[in-house]
PDB file of C-alpha atoms in Angstrom:
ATOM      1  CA  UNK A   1      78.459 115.811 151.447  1.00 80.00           C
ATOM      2  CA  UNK A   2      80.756 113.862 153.786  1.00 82.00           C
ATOM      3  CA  UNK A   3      83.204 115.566 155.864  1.00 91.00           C
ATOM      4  CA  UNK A   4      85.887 113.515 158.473  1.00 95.00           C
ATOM      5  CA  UNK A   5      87.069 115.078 161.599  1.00 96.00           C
ATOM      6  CA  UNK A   6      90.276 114.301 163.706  1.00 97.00           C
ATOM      7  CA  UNK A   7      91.263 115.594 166.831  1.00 95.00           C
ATOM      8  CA  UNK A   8      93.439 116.892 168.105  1.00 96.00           C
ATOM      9  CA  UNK A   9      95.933 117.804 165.395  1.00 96.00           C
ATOM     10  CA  UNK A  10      99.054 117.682 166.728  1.00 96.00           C
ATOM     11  CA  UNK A  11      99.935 115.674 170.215  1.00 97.00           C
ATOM     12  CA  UNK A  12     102.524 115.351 172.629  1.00 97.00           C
ATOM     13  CA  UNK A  13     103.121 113.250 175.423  1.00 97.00           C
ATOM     14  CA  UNK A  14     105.294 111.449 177.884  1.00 97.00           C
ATOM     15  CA  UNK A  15     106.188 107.497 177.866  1.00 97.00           C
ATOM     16  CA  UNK A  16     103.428 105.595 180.406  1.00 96.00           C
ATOM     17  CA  UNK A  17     101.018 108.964 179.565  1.00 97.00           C
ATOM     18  CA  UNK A  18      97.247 107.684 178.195  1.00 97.00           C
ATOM     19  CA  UNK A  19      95.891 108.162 175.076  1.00 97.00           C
ATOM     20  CA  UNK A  20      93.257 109.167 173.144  1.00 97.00           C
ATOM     21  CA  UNK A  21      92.637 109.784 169.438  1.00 97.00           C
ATOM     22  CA  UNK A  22      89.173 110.976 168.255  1.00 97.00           C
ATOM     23  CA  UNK A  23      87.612 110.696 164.600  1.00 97.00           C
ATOM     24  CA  UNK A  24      84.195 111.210 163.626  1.00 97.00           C
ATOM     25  CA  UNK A  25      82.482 111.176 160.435  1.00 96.00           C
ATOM     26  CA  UNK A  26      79.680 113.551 159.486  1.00 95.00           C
ATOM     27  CA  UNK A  27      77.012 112.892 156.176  1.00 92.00           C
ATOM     28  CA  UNK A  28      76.956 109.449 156.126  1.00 90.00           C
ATOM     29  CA  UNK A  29      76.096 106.593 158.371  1.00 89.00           C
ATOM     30  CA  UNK A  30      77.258 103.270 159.503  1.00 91.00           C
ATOM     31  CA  UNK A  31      80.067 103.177 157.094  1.00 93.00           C
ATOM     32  CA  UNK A  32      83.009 101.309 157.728  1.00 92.00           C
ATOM     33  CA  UNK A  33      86.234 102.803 159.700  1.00 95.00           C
ATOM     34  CA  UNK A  34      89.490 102.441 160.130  1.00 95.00           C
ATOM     35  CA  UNK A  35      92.545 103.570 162.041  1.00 96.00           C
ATOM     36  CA  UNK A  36      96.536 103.923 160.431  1.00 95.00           C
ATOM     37  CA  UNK A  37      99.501 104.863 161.310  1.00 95.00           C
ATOM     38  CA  UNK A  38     102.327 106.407 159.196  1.00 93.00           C
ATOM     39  CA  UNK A  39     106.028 106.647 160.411  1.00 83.00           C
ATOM     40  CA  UNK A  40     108.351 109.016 159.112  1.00 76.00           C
ATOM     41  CA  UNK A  41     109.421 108.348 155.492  1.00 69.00           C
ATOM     42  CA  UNK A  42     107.258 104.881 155.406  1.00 72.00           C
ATOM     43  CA  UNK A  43     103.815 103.770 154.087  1.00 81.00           C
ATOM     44  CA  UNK A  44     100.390 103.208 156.012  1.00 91.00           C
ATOM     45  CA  UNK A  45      99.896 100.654 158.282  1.00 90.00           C
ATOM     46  CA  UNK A  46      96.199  99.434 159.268  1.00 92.00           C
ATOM     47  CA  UNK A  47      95.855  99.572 163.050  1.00 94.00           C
ATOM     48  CA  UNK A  48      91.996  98.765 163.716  1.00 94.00           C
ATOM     49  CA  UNK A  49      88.883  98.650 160.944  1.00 92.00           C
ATOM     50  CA  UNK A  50      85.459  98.380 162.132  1.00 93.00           C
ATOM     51  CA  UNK A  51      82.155  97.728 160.257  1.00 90.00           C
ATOM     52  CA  UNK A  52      79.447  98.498 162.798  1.00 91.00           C
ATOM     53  CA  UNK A  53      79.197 100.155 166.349  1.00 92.00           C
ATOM     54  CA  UNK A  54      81.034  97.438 168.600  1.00 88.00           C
ATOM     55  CA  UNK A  55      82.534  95.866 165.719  1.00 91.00           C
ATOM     56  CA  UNK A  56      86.957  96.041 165.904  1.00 92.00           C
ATOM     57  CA  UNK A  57      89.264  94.130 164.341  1.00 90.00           C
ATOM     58  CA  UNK A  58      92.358  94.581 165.120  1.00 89.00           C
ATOM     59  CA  UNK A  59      95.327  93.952 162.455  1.00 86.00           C
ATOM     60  CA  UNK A  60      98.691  94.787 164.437  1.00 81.00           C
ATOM     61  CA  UNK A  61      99.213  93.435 168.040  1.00 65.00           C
ATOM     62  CA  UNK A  62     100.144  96.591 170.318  1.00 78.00           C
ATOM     63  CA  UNK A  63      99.519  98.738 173.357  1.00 89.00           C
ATOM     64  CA  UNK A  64      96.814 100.401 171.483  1.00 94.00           C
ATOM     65  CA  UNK A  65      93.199  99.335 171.438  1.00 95.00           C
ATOM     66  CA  UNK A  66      90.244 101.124 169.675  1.00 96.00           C
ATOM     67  CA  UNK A  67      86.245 101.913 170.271  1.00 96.00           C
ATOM     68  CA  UNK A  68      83.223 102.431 168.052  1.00 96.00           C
ATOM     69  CA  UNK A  69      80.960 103.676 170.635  1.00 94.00           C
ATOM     70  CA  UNK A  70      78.829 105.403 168.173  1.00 94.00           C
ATOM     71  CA  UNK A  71      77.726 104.696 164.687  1.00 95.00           C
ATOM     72  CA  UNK A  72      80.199 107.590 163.619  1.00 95.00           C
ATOM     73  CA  UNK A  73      82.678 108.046 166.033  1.00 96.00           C
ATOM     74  CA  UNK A  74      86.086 105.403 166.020  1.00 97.00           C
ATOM     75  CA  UNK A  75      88.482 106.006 169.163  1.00 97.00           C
ATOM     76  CA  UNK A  76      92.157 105.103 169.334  1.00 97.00           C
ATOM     77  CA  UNK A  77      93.594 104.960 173.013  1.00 96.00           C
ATOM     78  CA  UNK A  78      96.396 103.688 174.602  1.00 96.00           C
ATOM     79  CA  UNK A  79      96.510 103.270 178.548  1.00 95.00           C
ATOM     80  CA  UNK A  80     100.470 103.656 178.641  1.00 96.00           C
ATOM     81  CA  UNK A  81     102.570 105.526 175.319  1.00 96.00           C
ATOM     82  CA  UNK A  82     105.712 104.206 173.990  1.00 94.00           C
ATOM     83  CA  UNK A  83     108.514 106.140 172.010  1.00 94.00           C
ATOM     84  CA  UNK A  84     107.153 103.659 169.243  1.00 91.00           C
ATOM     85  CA  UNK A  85     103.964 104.827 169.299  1.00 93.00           C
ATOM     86  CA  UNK A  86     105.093 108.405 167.679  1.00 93.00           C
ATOM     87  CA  UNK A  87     103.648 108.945 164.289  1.00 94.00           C
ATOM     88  CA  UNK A  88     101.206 110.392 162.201  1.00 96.00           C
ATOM     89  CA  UNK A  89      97.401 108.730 162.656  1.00 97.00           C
ATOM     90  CA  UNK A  90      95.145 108.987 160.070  1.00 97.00           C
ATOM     91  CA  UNK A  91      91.373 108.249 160.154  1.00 97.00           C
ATOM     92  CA  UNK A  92      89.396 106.723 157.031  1.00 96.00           C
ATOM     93  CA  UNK A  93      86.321 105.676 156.203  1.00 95.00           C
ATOM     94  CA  UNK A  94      84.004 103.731 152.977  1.00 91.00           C
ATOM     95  CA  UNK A  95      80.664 103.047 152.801  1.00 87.00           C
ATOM     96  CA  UNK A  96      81.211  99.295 152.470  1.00 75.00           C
ATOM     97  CA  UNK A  97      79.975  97.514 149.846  1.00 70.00           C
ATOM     98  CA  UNK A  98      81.920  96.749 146.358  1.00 64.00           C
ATOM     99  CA  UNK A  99      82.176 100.722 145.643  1.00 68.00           C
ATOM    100  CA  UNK A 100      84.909 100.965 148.279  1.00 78.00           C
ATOM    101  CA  UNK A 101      86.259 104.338 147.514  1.00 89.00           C
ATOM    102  CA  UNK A 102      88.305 105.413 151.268  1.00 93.00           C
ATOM    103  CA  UNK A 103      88.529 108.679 152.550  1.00 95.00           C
ATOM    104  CA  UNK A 104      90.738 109.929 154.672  1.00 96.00           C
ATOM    105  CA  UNK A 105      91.011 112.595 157.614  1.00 96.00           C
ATOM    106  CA  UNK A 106      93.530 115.649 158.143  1.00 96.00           C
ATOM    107  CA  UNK A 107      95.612 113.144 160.756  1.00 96.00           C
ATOM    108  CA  UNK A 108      96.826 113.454 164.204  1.00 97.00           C
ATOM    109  CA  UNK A 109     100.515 113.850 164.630  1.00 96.00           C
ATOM    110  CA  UNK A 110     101.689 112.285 168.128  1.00 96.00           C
ATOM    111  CA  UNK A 111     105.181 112.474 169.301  1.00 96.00           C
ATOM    112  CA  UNK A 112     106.410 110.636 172.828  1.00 96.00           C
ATOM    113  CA  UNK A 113     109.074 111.952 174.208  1.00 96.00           C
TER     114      UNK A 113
ATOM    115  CA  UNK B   1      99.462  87.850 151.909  1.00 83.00           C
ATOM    116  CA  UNK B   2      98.733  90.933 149.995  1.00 87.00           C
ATOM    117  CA  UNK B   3     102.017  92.740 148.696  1.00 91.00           C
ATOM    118  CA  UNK B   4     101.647  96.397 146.753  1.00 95.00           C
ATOM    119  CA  UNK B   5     105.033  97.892 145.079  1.00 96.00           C
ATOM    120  CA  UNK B   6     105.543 101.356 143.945  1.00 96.00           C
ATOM    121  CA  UNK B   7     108.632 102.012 141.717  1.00 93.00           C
ATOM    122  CA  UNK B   8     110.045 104.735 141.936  1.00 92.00           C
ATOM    123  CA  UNK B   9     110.244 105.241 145.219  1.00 94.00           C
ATOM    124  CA  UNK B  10     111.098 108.814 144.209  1.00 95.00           C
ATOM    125  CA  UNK B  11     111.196 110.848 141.137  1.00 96.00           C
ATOM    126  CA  UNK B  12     111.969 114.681 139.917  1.00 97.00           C
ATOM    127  CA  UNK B  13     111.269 115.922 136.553  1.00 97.00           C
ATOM    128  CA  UNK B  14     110.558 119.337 134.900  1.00 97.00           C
ATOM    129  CA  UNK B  15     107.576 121.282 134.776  1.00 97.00           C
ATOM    130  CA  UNK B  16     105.356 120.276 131.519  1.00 97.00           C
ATOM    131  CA  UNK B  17     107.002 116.486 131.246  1.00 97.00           C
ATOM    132  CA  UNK B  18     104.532 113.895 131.017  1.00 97.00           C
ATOM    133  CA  UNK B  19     105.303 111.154 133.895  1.00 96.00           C
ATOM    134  CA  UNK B  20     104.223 107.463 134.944  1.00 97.00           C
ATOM    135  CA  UNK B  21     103.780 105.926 138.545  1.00 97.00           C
ATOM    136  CA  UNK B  22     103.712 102.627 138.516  1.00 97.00           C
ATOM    137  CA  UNK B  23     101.783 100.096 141.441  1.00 97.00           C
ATOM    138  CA  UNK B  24     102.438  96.746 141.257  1.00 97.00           C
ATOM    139  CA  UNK B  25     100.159  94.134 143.611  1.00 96.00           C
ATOM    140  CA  UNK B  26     100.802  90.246 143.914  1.00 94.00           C
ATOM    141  CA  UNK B  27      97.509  89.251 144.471  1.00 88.00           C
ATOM    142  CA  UNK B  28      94.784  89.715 141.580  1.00 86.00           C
ATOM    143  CA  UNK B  29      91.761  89.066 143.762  1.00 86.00           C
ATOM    144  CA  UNK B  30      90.927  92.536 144.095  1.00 87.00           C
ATOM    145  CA  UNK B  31      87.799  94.880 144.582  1.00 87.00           C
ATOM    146  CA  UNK B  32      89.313  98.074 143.358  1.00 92.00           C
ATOM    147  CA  UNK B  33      92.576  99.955 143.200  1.00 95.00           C
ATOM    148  CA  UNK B  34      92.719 103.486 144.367  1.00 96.00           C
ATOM    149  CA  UNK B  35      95.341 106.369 143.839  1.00 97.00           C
ATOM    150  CA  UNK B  36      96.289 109.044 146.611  1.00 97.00           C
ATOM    151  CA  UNK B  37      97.998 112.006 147.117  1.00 97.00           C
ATOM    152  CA  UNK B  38      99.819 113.066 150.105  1.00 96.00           C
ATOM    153  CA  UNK B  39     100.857 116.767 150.559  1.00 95.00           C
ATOM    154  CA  UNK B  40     103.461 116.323 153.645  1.00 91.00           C
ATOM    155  CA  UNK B  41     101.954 116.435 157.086  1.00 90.00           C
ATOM    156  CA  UNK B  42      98.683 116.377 155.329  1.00 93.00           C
ATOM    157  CA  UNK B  43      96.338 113.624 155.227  1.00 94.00           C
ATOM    158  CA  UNK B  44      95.282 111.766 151.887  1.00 95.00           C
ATOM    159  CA  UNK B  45      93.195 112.672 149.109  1.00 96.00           C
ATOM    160  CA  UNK B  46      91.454 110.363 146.758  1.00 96.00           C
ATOM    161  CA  UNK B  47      92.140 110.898 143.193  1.00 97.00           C
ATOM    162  CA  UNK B  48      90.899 108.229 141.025  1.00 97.00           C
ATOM    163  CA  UNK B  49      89.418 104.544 141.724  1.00 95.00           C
ATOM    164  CA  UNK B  50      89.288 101.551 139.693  1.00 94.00           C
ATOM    165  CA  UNK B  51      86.792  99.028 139.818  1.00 91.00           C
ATOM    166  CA  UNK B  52      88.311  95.234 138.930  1.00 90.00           C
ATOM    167  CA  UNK B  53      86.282  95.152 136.050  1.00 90.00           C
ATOM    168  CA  UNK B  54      87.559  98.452 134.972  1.00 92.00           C
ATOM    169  CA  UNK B  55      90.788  98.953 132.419  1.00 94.00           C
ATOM    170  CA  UNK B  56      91.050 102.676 132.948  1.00 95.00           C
ATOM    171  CA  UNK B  57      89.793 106.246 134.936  1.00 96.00           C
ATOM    172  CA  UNK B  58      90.527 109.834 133.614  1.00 96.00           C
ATOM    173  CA  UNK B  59      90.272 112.677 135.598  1.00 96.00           C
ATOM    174  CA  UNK B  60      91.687 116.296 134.383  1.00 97.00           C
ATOM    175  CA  UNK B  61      95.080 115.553 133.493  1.00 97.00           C
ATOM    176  CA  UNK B  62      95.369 112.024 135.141  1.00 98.00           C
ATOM    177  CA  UNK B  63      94.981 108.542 133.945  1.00 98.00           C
ATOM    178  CA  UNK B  64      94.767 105.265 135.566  1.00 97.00           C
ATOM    179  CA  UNK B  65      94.896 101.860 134.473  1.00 97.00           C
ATOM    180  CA  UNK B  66      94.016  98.415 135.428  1.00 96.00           C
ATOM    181  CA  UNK B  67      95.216  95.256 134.865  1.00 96.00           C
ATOM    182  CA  UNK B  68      94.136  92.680 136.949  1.00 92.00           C
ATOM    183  CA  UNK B  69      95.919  89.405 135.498  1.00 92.00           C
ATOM    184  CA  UNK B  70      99.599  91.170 135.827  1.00 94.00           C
ATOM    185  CA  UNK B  71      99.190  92.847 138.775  1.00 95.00           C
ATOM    186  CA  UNK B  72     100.024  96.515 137.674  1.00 97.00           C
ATOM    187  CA  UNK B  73      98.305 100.106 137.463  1.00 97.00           C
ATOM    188  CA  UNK B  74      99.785 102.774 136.421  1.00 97.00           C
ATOM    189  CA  UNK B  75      98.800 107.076 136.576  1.00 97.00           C
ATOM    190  CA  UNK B  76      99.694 108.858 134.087  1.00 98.00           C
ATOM    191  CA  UNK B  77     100.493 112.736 134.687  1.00 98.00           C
ATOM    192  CA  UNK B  78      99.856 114.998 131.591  1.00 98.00           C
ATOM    193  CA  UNK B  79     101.705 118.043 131.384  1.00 97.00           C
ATOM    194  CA  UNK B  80     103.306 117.992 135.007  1.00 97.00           C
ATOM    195  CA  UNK B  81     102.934 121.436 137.104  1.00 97.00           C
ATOM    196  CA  UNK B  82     104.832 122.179 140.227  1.00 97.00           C
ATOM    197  CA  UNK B  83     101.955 122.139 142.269  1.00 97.00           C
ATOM    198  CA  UNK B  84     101.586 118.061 141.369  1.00 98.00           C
ATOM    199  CA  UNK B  85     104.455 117.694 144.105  1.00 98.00           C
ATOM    200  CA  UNK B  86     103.745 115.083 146.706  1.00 97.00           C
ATOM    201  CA  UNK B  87     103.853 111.631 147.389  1.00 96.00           C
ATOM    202  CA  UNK B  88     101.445 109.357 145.506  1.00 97.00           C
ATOM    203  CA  UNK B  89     100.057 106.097 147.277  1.00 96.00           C
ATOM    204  CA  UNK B  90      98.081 102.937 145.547  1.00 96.00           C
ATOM    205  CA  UNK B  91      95.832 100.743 147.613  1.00 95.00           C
ATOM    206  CA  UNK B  92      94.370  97.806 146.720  1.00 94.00           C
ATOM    207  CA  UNK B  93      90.892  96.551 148.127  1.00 90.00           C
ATOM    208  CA  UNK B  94      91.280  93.370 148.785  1.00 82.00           C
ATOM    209  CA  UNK B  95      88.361  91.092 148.205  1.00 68.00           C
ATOM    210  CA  UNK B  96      86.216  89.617 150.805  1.00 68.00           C
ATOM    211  CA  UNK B  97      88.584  91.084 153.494  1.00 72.00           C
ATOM    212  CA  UNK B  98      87.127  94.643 154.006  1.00 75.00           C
ATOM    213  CA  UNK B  99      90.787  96.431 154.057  1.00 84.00           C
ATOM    214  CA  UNK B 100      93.006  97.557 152.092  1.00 89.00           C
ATOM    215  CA  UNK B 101      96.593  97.160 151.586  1.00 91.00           C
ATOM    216  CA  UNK B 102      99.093 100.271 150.560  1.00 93.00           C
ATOM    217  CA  UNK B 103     102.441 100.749 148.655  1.00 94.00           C
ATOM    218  CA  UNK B 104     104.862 102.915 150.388  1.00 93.00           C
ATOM    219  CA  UNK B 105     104.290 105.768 147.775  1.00 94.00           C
ATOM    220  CA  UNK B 106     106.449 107.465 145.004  1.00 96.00           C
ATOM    221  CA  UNK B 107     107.105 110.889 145.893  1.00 96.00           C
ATOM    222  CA  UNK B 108     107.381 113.291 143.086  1.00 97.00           C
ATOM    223  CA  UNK B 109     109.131 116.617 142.801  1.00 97.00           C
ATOM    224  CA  UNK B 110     108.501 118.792 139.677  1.00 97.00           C
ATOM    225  CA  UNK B 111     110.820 121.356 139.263  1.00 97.00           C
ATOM    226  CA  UNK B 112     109.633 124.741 137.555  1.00 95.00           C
TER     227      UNK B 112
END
């Protein structure tokens, strides 16, 4: 079966601090990924999808940038936080294809104080 | 530009009440539709997916539908427990773009 990891679960960190965001994906391979965030009290919004290692699109302009270095493994990092940055961040993946059922991750809460 | 609508954007009802969510999308051309659940500060879990060419998918006490040409699902909740709290999110897969597009959720409270 497939299992998705995220790490760490809960963050915090200081405005101009780096970041990094780790998700892998065990039981399956090259399936498509994808990075969202979720504000407080509001819906998903698609940061980053990627369909192959080296493969990002990115969907929101930002100071965040993401990396597939690995057929399983999707990155999120950020060289300097802002307060806007704070949210939950929630890892998903399909196998691509038309069956596109998405599964998600347990999520990474950051907060920048 | 893909738009997806969930109405209510809340709702509370008593244990055993049967309940519908409703997701409305603007754009038809569509892959698949999938419902979530959200427990809070939890991540989401998949409950039932739709294929376009599908009308309907049943799973324990939950129904969804399809229709393409209006732009609406709906899930159906049989014989609501209090452990069916949470918010519940529809995405639609839109075609040929690889991503999918989400409504802000309904969140449901059922009240024992």
């Amino acid at each position: 079966s497939q299992t998705i990891h995220q790490w760490p679960a809960t963050l915090v960190q200081p405005v101009g601090s780096p970041l990094s965001l780790e998700c892998t994906v065990e039981g399956t391979s090259n399936p498509n990924l994808y990075w969202y965030r979720q504000a407080a009290g509001r819906g998903l919004q698609l940061l980053f999808y990627s369909v192959g290692i080296g493969q990002i699109s990115s969907e929101v302009p930002q100071n965040l940038s993401a990396s597939r270095p690995q057929d399983r493994q999707f990155i999120l990092s950020s060289k300097k936080l802002l307060l806007s940055d704070s949210g939950f961040y929630l890892c998903a993946w399909n196998r691509g294809g038309y069956y596109n059922e998405q599964f998600f991750g347990p999520g990474t809460r950051l907060t920048v104080l | 530009k893909q738009e997806v609508t969930q109405i209510p954007a809340a709702l509370s009802v008593p244990e055993g009440e049967n309940l519908v969510l409703n997701c409305s999308f603007t754009d038809s051309a569509i892959y698949n539709l999938q419902w979530f659940r959200q427990d809070p500060g939890k991540g989401l879990t998949s409950l039932l997916l739709i294929q376009s060419s599908q009308r309907e998918q049943t799973s324990g006490r939950l129904n969804a539908s399809l229709d393409k040409s209006s732009g609406r699902s709906t899930l159906y909740i049989a014989a609501s427990q209090p452990g069916d709290s949470a918010t519940y999110l529809c995405a639609v897969f839109r075609a040929n773009a690889g991503k999918s597009t989400f409504g802000d959720g309904t969140t449901l409270t059922v009240k024992p």
